């Protein structure tokens, strides 16, 4: 990537949750810089803090200590309007559970963020159909979510995440609820988007299929970053993956 | 911030305008109507207690109007008939008023109705946590969510309470027609009856809005992560 500005910067982020009298430290001091345009995978076993980090980067939750900068803007400083604007225009979210709004059609789901962004109905519908065609659902835009398979719903979610041409797409276990083949299709769709549109993709996952397409892999374990590997270094880890005892759960994914 | 910045903007003013998310009013109505239609049975359940309470209110109010119509004839036989059918008329009374007992029953029924609405709406909101969280992730402001819930409740309230008011009014008329004959219709002040029905409808709409207020505020204030965490 020629444009190596840091679109996401996480400094010394900790997050603790209160569970009764217990304090659970989900993140224990995370430092991370993500260059624009890259495909990043945040890998780690279940419970390692991936979703927590995802929520911090996406401005969906606030760190206990530390700061998150999106494009060098400290998101803790944003007011409710600016935060909504950030979620609407600059970040697209994709979830394990798809989270398609059940009462709306595929197209209405995709155009909702455009409506929030102030786009006129006609323009939004036109763009929404284009996006749905792009993810391979051109003929299904009038379908309700329950008429779509999991893989198709996730495609709608991807089209929706792209609605306002965000700079970043955050995906939390996007393949977690999908079978092997469908998961692979979704991964390649995301990869294609990052290549063609220059979107930064940050995906939390324990799906090792993601390794192939990642520009960078952030290994997270027990609330800490274990190591960060660039594309070139990855092949070594893939060879070792089943022999690393602590990451045993990864191979089950 | 650099010139590449995704937060680009030149002046603080354009900044604010640039960064405003919107949900046009007609679009909100559109979403609210769709939401009601898709969840038709849930909406029906929320509305049933309202229909009943409003029709009771309308029944008593229109009944009073009809009794007043009969009284205004000055016919002592009709006066006796009214007293026999339960109206508590003193010799000096020229008009029928709701008795304290009647008023108490009306207030009680409306109160029960509001509690029913709050309960049904809290359940409806809980069912929709994920939807609310998703909308917030897509950029919805608290007040979009609030507005959607208020609109839904307003529309449900309007439909439910106008139906209830008309049904109650019709029952009152049938009731009087059977007991006092056609005279009860010819002496009735139709404007007064119309006002009573409209008043009952208005009260119903208010109740519907009051009932949704707390659940809607809970929904609107919800942080996206909390909303999404719920297993559904
Ligand atoms: N809202 C919460 N309340 C309490 N504990 C939480 C909450 N969210 C996450 N945790 C805990 O934080 C840790 C990390 O969770 P999470 O980020 O969801 O992991 P992952 O996504 O990698 O599976 C886990 O131990 C989890 O139980
Ligand atoms: Mg997770």
Coordinates of C-alpha atoms and ligand atoms in Angstrom, one line a residue:
Chain A
X1 CA 0.0 0.0 0.0
X2 CA 1.4 3.4 -1.0
X3 CA -0.8 5.3 1.3
X4 CA 0.5 4.2 4.7
X5 CA -1.2 6.7 6.9
X6 CA -2.5 5.3 10.1
X7 CA -6.2 5.2 9.9
X8 CA -6.6 3.5 13.3
X9 CA -4.4 4.1 16.2
X10 CA -5.0 2.4 19.6
X11 CA -2.9 3.4 22.5
X12 CA -2.6 1.7 25.8
X13 CA -6.3 0.6 25.7
X14 CA -7.6 -1.4 28.7
X15 CA -11.2 -2.5 29.2
X16 CA -12.6 -4.0 32.3
X17 CA -16.1 -5.3 32.9
X18 CA -17.8 -5.6 36.2
X19 CA -19.2 -9.0 36.8
X20 CA -20.8 -8.8 40.2
X21 CA -17.9 -8.0 42.5
X22 CA -15.4 -9.3 40.0
X23 CA -13.5 -7.1 37.6
X24 CA -12.9 -8.9 34.3
X25 CA -10.0 -7.4 32.3
X26 CA -11.0 -8.1 28.7
X27 CA -8.2 -5.9 27.3
X28 CA -5.0 -5.4 29.3
X29 CA -3.2 -2.7 27.4
X30 CA -3.4 -2.8 23.7
X31 CA -1.3 -0.8 21.3
X32 CA -2.0 -1.0 17.6
X33 CA -1.6 1.0 14.5
X34 CA -3.4 0.1 11.3
X35 CA -2.4 1.5 7.9
X36 CA -5.1 2.6 5.5
X37 CA -6.2 0.2 2.8
X38 CA -5.0 -2.9 4.5
X39 CA -6.8 -6.1 5.2
X40 CA -6.2 -6.8 8.9
X41 CA -7.2 -9.9 10.8
X42 CA -7.4 -9.9 14.5
X43 CA -6.9 -13.5 15.4
X44 CA -7.3 -15.2 18.7
X45 CA -9.2 -17.9 20.6
X46 CA -12.7 -17.3 21.9
X47 CA -12.7 -15.0 24.9
X48 CA -9.4 -13.4 24.1
X49 CA -10.9 -9.9 23.7
X50 CA -11.4 -9.6 20.0
X51 CA -15.0 -8.4 20.1
X52 CA -14.1 -6.0 22.9
X53 CA -11.3 -4.5 20.8
X54 CA -13.7 -4.4 17.8
X55 CA -16.2 -2.4 19.8
X56 CA -13.5 0.1 20.9
X57 CA -12.2 0.7 17.4
X58 CA -15.8 1.0 16.1
X59 CA -16.7 3.6 18.7
X60 CA -19.4 1.3 20.0
X61 CA -18.0 1.2 23.5
X62 CA -15.5 3.3 25.5
X63 CA -12.1 2.1 26.8
X64 CA -11.6 2.0 30.5
X65 CA -8.2 3.7 30.0
X66 CA -6.3 4.6 26.9
X67 CA -7.3 6.2 23.6
X68 CA -8.6 5.2 20.2
X69 CA -7.9 7.5 17.3
X70 CA -9.7 7.1 14.0
X71 CA -7.8 9.1 11.4
X72 CA -5.9 10.9 14.2
X73 CA -9.2 12.0 15.9
X74 CA -9.6 10.8 19.5
X75 CA -13.1 9.3 19.4
X76 CA -13.6 9.9 23.1
X77 CA -13.7 13.6 22.2
X78 CA -16.6 13.3 19.8
X79 CA -20.1 14.3 20.9
X80 CA -23.2 12.1 20.2
X81 CA -23.8 13.7 16.8
X82 CA -20.2 13.3 15.6
X83 CA -20.2 9.7 16.9
X84 CA -23.4 8.9 15.0
X85 CA -21.9 10.6 11.9
X86 CA -18.7 8.5 12.3
X87 CA -20.8 5.3 12.5
X88 CA -22.9 6.3 9.6
X89 CA -20.3 7.6 7.1
X90 CA -16.9 6.4 8.1
X91 CA -17.2 2.9 9.5
X92 CA -19.2 0.0 8.1
X93 CA -20.0 -2.8 10.6
X94 CA -20.4 -6.5 9.8
X95 CA -21.4 -9.0 12.6
X96 CA -21.3 -12.7 13.1
X97 CA -25.1 -12.6 13.5
X98 CA -25.6 -10.6 10.3
X99 CA -28.0 -8.2 12.1
X100 CA -30.1 -7.5 9.1
X101 CA -33.1 -5.5 10.2
X102 CA -35.8 -8.2 10.0
X103 CA -38.8 -6.0 9.1
X104 CA -37.0 -4.4 6.1
X105 CA -36.2 -5.8 2.7
X106 CA -32.6 -6.3 1.6
X107 CA -32.7 -3.0 -0.3
X108 CA -34.2 -1.0 2.6
X109 CA -31.5 -2.4 4.8
X110 CA -28.8 -1.2 2.4
X111 CA -30.4 2.3 1.9
X112 CA -31.1 3.1 5.6
X113 CA -27.5 4.4 6.2
X114 CA -27.8 6.4 3.1
X115 CA -31.0 8.0 4.3
X116 CA -29.3 8.8 7.6
X117 CA -26.5 10.4 5.5
X118 CA -29.1 12.6 3.9
X119 CA -29.2 11.0 0.5
X120 CA -32.4 11.3 -1.6
X121 CA -34.6 8.2 -1.9
X122 CA -34.1 7.7 -5.6
X123 CA -30.3 8.1 -5.5
X124 CA -30.2 5.8 -2.5
X125 CA -32.3 3.1 -4.2
X126 CA -30.1 3.2 -7.3
X127 CA -26.9 3.0 -5.3
X128 CA -28.4 0.2 -3.1
X129 CA -29.2 -1.9 -6.1
X130 CA -25.7 -1.4 -7.5
X131 CA -24.2 -2.5 -4.2
X132 CA -26.5 -5.5 -4.0
X133 CA -25.5 -6.5 -7.5
X134 CA -21.9 -6.1 -6.5
X135 CA -22.3 -8.6 -3.7
X136 CA -24.2 -11.0 -6.0
X137 CA -27.7 -10.3 -4.9
X138 CA -28.9 -8.2 -7.8
X139 CA -32.1 -10.2 -8.1
X140 CA -33.0 -10.3 -4.4
X141 CA -33.3 -6.8 -3.4
X142 CA -37.0 -7.0 -2.6
X143 CA -36.5 -10.1 -0.4
X144 CA -37.1 -10.0 3.4
X145 CA -34.2 -11.3 5.5
X146 CA -36.0 -14.5 6.4
X147 CA -36.2 -15.4 2.8
X148 CA -32.4 -15.3 2.5
X149 CA -29.8 -17.8 3.6
X150 CA -27.1 -17.0 6.1
X151 CA -24.6 -16.3 3.4
X152 CA -27.0 -14.1 1.5
X153 CA -27.8 -12.2 4.7
X154 CA -24.1 -11.6 5.3
X155 CA -23.9 -10.3 1.7
X156 CA -26.7 -7.8 2.4
X157 CA -24.7 -6.8 5.5
X158 CA -21.6 -6.2 3.4
X159 CA -23.6 -4.1 0.9
X160 CA -25.1 -2.2 3.8
X161 CA -21.6 -1.6 5.4
X162 CA -20.5 -0.1 2.1
X163 CA -23.5 2.2 1.8
X164 CA -21.8 5.4 2.5
X165 CA -18.4 4.5 1.1
X166 CA -16.8 4.1 4.5
X167 CA -13.0 4.3 5.0
X168 CA -13.1 1.3 7.4
X169 CA -15.0 -1.9 7.5
X170 CA -15.1 -3.6 10.8
X171 CA -16.1 -7.3 10.8
X172 CA -16.6 -9.3 13.9
X173 CA -16.4 -13.0 13.1
X174 CA -18.1 -12.5 9.7
X175 CA -17.8 -16.2 8.9
X176 CA -18.7 -17.4 12.4
X177 CA -22.2 -18.5 11.6
X178 CA -21.5 -19.7 8.1
X179 CA -20.5 -23.1 6.6
X180 CA -17.0 -23.6 5.2
X181 CA -17.7 -22.8 1.6
X182 CA -20.0 -19.8 2.2
X183 CA -17.5 -18.5 4.7
X184 CA -14.8 -18.7 2.1
X185 CA -17.0 -16.8 -0.4
X186 CA -17.6 -14.0 2.1
X187 CA -13.8 -13.8 2.9
X188 CA -13.0 -13.4 -0.8
X189 CA -15.7 -10.9 -1.3
X190 CA -14.2 -8.8 1.6
X191 CA -10.8 -9.2 0.1
X192 CA -12.0 -8.1 -3.3
X193 CA -13.6 -5.0 -1.8
X194 CA -10.5 -4.0 0.0
X195 CA -8.5 -4.4 -3.2
X196 CA -10.9 -2.6 -5.5
X197 CA -12.2 0.1 -3.2
X198 CA -9.2 0.6 -1.0
X199 CA -11.3 0.1 2.1
X200 CA -9.5 -0.8 5.3
X201 CA -10.8 -4.0 6.5
X202 CA -10.4 -5.0 10.1
X203 CA -11.8 -8.4 10.9
X204 CA -11.9 -10.2 14.2
X205 CA -11.9 -13.9 13.7
X206 CA -10.7 -17.3 14.7
X207 CA -11.2 -18.6 11.2
X208 CA -7.7 -19.5 9.8
X209 CA -9.1 -19.2 6.3
X210 CA -8.7 -15.5 6.9
X211 CA -4.9 -15.8 7.0
X212 CA -4.6 -16.3 3.3
X213 CA -6.1 -12.9 2.4
X214 CA -4.7 -10.8 5.3
X215 CA -2.1 -8.1 4.8
X216 CA -1.4 -8.2 8.4
X217 CA -2.5 -10.5 11.3
X218 CA -2.7 -9.3 14.8
X219 CA -2.6 -12.3 17.2
X220 CA -4.4 -11.5 20.4
X221 CA -4.4 -13.7 23.5
X222 CA -5.9 -13.1 26.9
X223 CA -6.4 -9.4 26.3
X224 CA -2.9 -8.7 25.0
X225 CA -1.4 -8.5 21.6
X226 CA 0.8 -11.6 21.2
X227 CA 2.5 -10.7 18.0
X228 CA 1.8 -8.8 14.8
X229 CA 2.8 -10.5 11.5
X230 CA 2.9 -9.1 8.0
X231 CA 1.9 -11.1 5.0
X232 CA 5.4 -12.3 4.3
X233 CA 5.9 -13.8 7.7
X234 CA 2.6 -15.6 7.8
X235 CA 3.4 -18.8 6.0
X236 CA 5.6 -19.8 8.8
X237 CA 2.8 -19.5 11.4
X238 CA 0.4 -21.4 9.2
X239 CA 2.8 -24.3 9.2
X240 CA 3.1 -24.2 12.9
X241 CA -0.4 -23.5 13.8
X242 CA -1.5 -26.9 15.0
X243 CA 1.6 -27.3 17.0
X244 CA 1.2 -24.2 19.1
X245 CA -0.5 -25.5 22.3
X246 CA -2.1 -22.2 23.4
X247 CA -3.8 -21.7 20.1
X248 CA -5.2 -25.1 19.9
X249 CA -8.8 -23.9 19.7
X250 CA -8.0 -22.0 16.5
X251 CA -7.8 -25.2 14.5
X252 CA -11.3 -26.2 15.5
X253 CA -12.8 -23.1 13.8
Chain B
X1 CA -5.4 16.5 11.1
X2 CA -3.9 16.0 7.6
X3 CA -5.5 16.8 4.3
X4 CA -6.4 13.2 3.8
X5 CA -8.4 13.2 6.9
X6 CA -11.7 11.5 6.8
X7 CA -12.9 14.2 9.1
X8 CA -12.0 16.8 6.5
X9 CA -13.9 20.1 6.5
X10 CA -12.8 23.7 6.3
X11 CA -14.6 25.7 8.9
X12 CA -16.1 24.7 12.2
X13 CA -19.6 25.7 10.8
X14 CA -19.5 23.5 7.7
X15 CA -18.1 20.9 10.1
X16 CA -21.3 20.7 12.0
X17 CA -23.6 20.7 9.0
X18 CA -21.4 18.1 7.2
X19 CA -21.6 15.8 10.2
X20 CA -25.3 15.8 10.8
X21 CA -27.1 12.5 10.4
X22 CA -30.8 12.9 9.5
X23 CA -34.0 11.0 9.3
X24 CA -36.7 12.9 7.4
X25 CA -40.1 12.9 9.0
X26 CA -41.9 11.2 6.2
X27 CA -39.2 8.5 6.2
X28 CA -39.8 8.0 9.9
X29 CA -43.6 7.6 9.3
X30 CA -42.8 5.2 6.5
X31 CA -40.7 3.0 8.7
X32 CA -43.2 3.2 11.6
X33 CA -46.1 2.2 9.4
X34 CA -44.0 -0.7 8.0
X35 CA -43.0 -1.8 11.4
X36 CA -46.7 -1.9 12.6
X37 CA -47.7 -3.8 9.5
X38 CA -45.0 -6.4 9.8
X39 CA -45.7 -6.9 13.5
X40 CA -49.4 -6.8 13.1
X41 CA -50.3 -9.2 15.9
X42 CA -47.9 -7.6 18.4
X43 CA -49.5 -4.2 17.5
X44 CA -52.9 -5.7 17.9
X45 CA -52.2 -6.9 21.4
X46 CA -50.8 -3.6 22.4
X47 CA -53.9 -1.9 21.1
X48 CA -56.6 -4.2 22.4
X49 CA -56.7 -2.8 25.9
X50 CA -56.7 0.7 24.5
X51 CA -59.7 -0.1 22.3
X52 CA -61.6 -1.5 25.2
X53 CA -60.8 1.4 27.6
X54 CA -61.6 4.0 25.0
X55 CA -64.8 2.4 24.0
X56 CA -65.9 2.3 27.6
X57 CA -65.1 6.0 27.9
X58 CA -67.0 6.8 24.7
X59 CA -69.9 4.6 25.8
X60 CA -70.5 6.5 29.0
X61 CA -69.9 9.9 27.4
X62 CA -72.2 9.4 24.5
X63 CA -74.7 7.8 26.9
X64 CA -74.7 11.0 29.0
X65 CA -75.2 13.0 25.8
X66 CA -78.2 10.9 24.9
X67 CA -79.7 11.2 28.4
X68 CA -79.3 14.9 28.2
X69 CA -81.1 14.9 24.9
X70 CA -84.0 13.1 26.5
X71 CA -84.0 15.3 29.5
X72 CA -84.1 18.4 27.4
X73 CA -87.6 17.4 26.2
X74 CA -88.9 18.1 29.7
X75 CA -91.0 15.0 29.5
X76 CA -91.5 13.7 33.1
X77 CA -92.1 10.1 31.8
X78 CA -88.7 10.1 30.1
X79 CA -87.2 11.6 33.3
X80 CA -88.7 8.7 35.3
X81 CA -87.5 6.2 32.7
X82 CA -84.0 7.6 33.0
X83 CA -84.1 7.4 36.8
X84 CA -85.3 3.8 36.6
X85 CA -82.5 2.9 34.2
X86 CA -80.0 4.0 36.8
X87 CA -79.3 7.7 36.3
X88 CA -79.1 9.4 39.6
X89 CA -81.3 12.5 39.0
X90 CA -82.3 14.9 41.8
X91 CA -85.5 16.9 41.1
X92 CA -83.5 20.0 40.5
X93 CA -81.1 18.4 38.0
X94 CA -81.6 19.6 34.5
X95 CA -78.6 17.7 33.2
X96 CA -77.0 14.3 33.6
X97 CA -73.5 14.3 35.0
X98 CA -71.1 11.4 35.5
X99 CA -71.5 10.2 39.0
X100 CA -68.4 10.0 41.2
X101 CA -68.6 6.2 41.0
X102 CA -68.7 6.3 37.2
X103 CA -65.9 8.8 37.0
X104 CA -63.8 6.5 39.3
X105 CA -64.5 3.5 37.0
X106 CA -63.5 5.5 33.9
X107 CA -60.2 6.7 35.5
X108 CA -59.5 3.2 36.8
X109 CA -60.1 1.7 33.3
X110 CA -57.8 4.2 31.7
X111 CA -55.2 3.6 34.3
X112 CA -55.3 -0.1 33.8
X113 CA -55.1 0.6 30.1
X114 CA -51.9 2.7 30.4
X115 CA -50.2 0.0 32.6
X116 CA -51.2 -2.5 29.9
X117 CA -49.6 -0.4 27.2
X118 CA -46.4 0.2 29.2
X119 CA -46.1 -3.5 29.7
X120 CA -46.8 -4.5 26.1
X121 CA -44.4 -1.8 24.8
X122 CA -41.6 -2.8 27.2
X123 CA -41.9 -6.3 25.8
X124 CA -42.0 -5.0 22.2
X125 CA -38.9 -2.9 22.9
X126 CA -37.1 -5.9 24.4
X127 CA -37.8 -7.9 21.3
X128 CA -36.3 -5.1 19.3
X129 CA -33.0 -4.5 21.1
X130 CA -31.0 -5.9 18.3
X131 CA -32.8 -3.9 15.7
X132 CA -32.2 -0.7 17.8
X133 CA -28.6 -1.5 18.3
X134 CA -28.2 -2.2 14.6
X135 CA -29.8 1.1 13.7
X136 CA -27.4 2.9 16.1
X137 CA -24.5 1.2 14.4
X138 CA -25.7 2.6 11.1
X139 CA -25.7 6.1 12.5
X140 CA -29.1 6.6 14.1
X141 CA -29.3 9.2 16.9
X142 CA -31.2 8.6 20.1
X143 CA -34.0 10.8 18.9
X144 CA -34.5 8.8 15.7
X145 CA -35.3 5.8 17.8
X146 CA -37.5 7.8 20.2
X147 CA -39.3 9.3 17.2
X148 CA -39.9 5.9 15.6
X149 CA -41.4 4.5 18.8
X150 CA -43.6 7.6 19.4
X151 CA -44.8 7.5 15.8
X152 CA -45.7 3.9 16.0
X153 CA -47.5 4.4 19.3
X154 CA -49.3 7.5 17.9
X155 CA -50.5 5.7 14.8
X156 CA -51.6 2.6 16.8
X157 CA -53.2 4.9 19.3
X158 CA -55.1 6.8 16.6
X159 CA -56.4 3.7 14.9
X160 CA -57.1 1.8 18.1
X161 CA -58.8 4.7 19.9
X162 CA -60.9 5.9 17.0
X163 CA -62.1 2.4 16.5
X164 CA -62.8 2.1 20.3
X165 CA -64.6 5.5 20.4
X166 CA -66.8 4.6 17.4
X167 CA -67.6 1.2 18.8
X168 CA -68.4 2.6 22.3
X169 CA -70.6 5.4 20.8
X170 CA -72.5 3.0 18.6
X171 CA -73.1 0.7 21.6
X172 CA -74.5 3.6 23.6
X173 CA -76.9 4.5 20.8
X174 CA -78.1 0.9 20.4
X175 CA -78.5 0.7 24.2
X176 CA -80.6 3.9 24.3
X177 CA -82.6 3.0 21.2
X178 CA -83.6 -0.3 22.8
X179 CA -84.6 1.3 26.1
X180 CA -86.1 4.6 25.1
X181 CA -87.0 4.2 21.4
X182 CA -86.3 6.5 18.5
X183 CA -86.9 9.6 20.6
X184 CA -83.4 9.1 22.1
X185 CA -81.9 9.6 18.6
X186 CA -84.1 12.6 17.5
X187 CA -83.4 14.5 20.7
X188 CA -79.7 13.8 20.7
X189 CA -77.4 16.7 20.0
X190 CA -75.2 15.1 17.3
X191 CA -72.5 17.8 17.7
X192 CA -72.2 16.9 21.4
X193 CA -72.0 13.2 20.6
X194 CA -69.4 13.9 17.9
X195 CA -67.4 15.9 20.4
X196 CA -67.6 13.1 22.9
X197 CA -66.3 10.5 20.4
X198 CA -63.5 12.9 19.3
X199 CA -62.6 13.5 22.9
X200 CA -62.4 9.8 23.7
X201 CA -60.2 9.3 20.6
X202 CA -57.9 12.1 21.8
X203 CA -57.7 10.7 25.3
X204 CA -56.8 7.3 23.7
X205 CA -54.0 8.8 21.7
X206 CA -52.6 10.5 24.7
X207 CA -52.7 7.3 26.7
X208 CA -50.9 5.5 23.9
X209 CA -48.2 8.1 23.8
X210 CA -47.9 8.2 27.6
X211 CA -47.7 4.4 27.7
X212 CA -44.8 4.3 25.2
X213 CA -42.8 7.1 26.7
X214 CA -40.8 5.2 29.2
X215 CA -40.1 2.1 27.0
X216 CA -39.1 4.4 24.1
X217 CA -36.7 6.4 26.3
X218 CA -35.1 3.2 27.5
X219 CA -34.7 2.0 23.9
X220 CA -33.3 5.3 22.7
X221 CA -30.8 5.6 25.4
X222 CA -29.4 2.1 24.9
X223 CA -25.8 1.9 23.9
X224 CA -25.3 -0.2 20.7
X225 CA -23.1 -2.8 22.5
X226 CA -25.7 -3.4 25.2
X227 CA -28.4 -3.7 22.6
X228 CA -26.4 -6.1 20.4
X229 CA -25.3 -8.3 23.3
X230 CA -28.8 -9.6 23.9
X231 CA -29.1 -13.2 22.5
X232 CA -32.1 -13.3 20.3
Ligands
LIG1 N1 -20.2 -7.1 28.7 C1 -19.3 -7.9 29.3 N2 -19.5 -8.1 30.6 C2 -18.6 -8.9 31.2 N3 -17.6 -9.5 30.6 C3 -17.4 -9.4 29.3 C4 -18.3 -8.5 28.6 N4 -17.9 -8.5 27.3 C5 -16.8 -9.4 27.3 N5 -16.5 -9.9 28.5 C6 -15.4 -10.8 28.8 O1 -14.3 -10.2 28.2 C7 -13.5 -11.3 27.6 C8 -13.3 -11.0 26.2 O2 -14.5 -11.2 25.5 P1 -14.6 -10.9 23.9 O3 -14.0 -9.6 23.6 O4 -16.1 -11.1 23.6 O5 -13.8 -12.1 23.3 P2 -13.8 -12.7 21.9 O6 -14.6 -11.8 21.0 O7 -12.3 -12.8 21.5 O8 -14.3 -14.1 21.9 C9 -14.2 -12.6 27.9 O9 -13.6 -13.1 29.1 C10 -15.6 -12.1 28.2 O10 -16.2 -13.0 29.1
LIG2 MG1 -16.3 -12.3 19.8

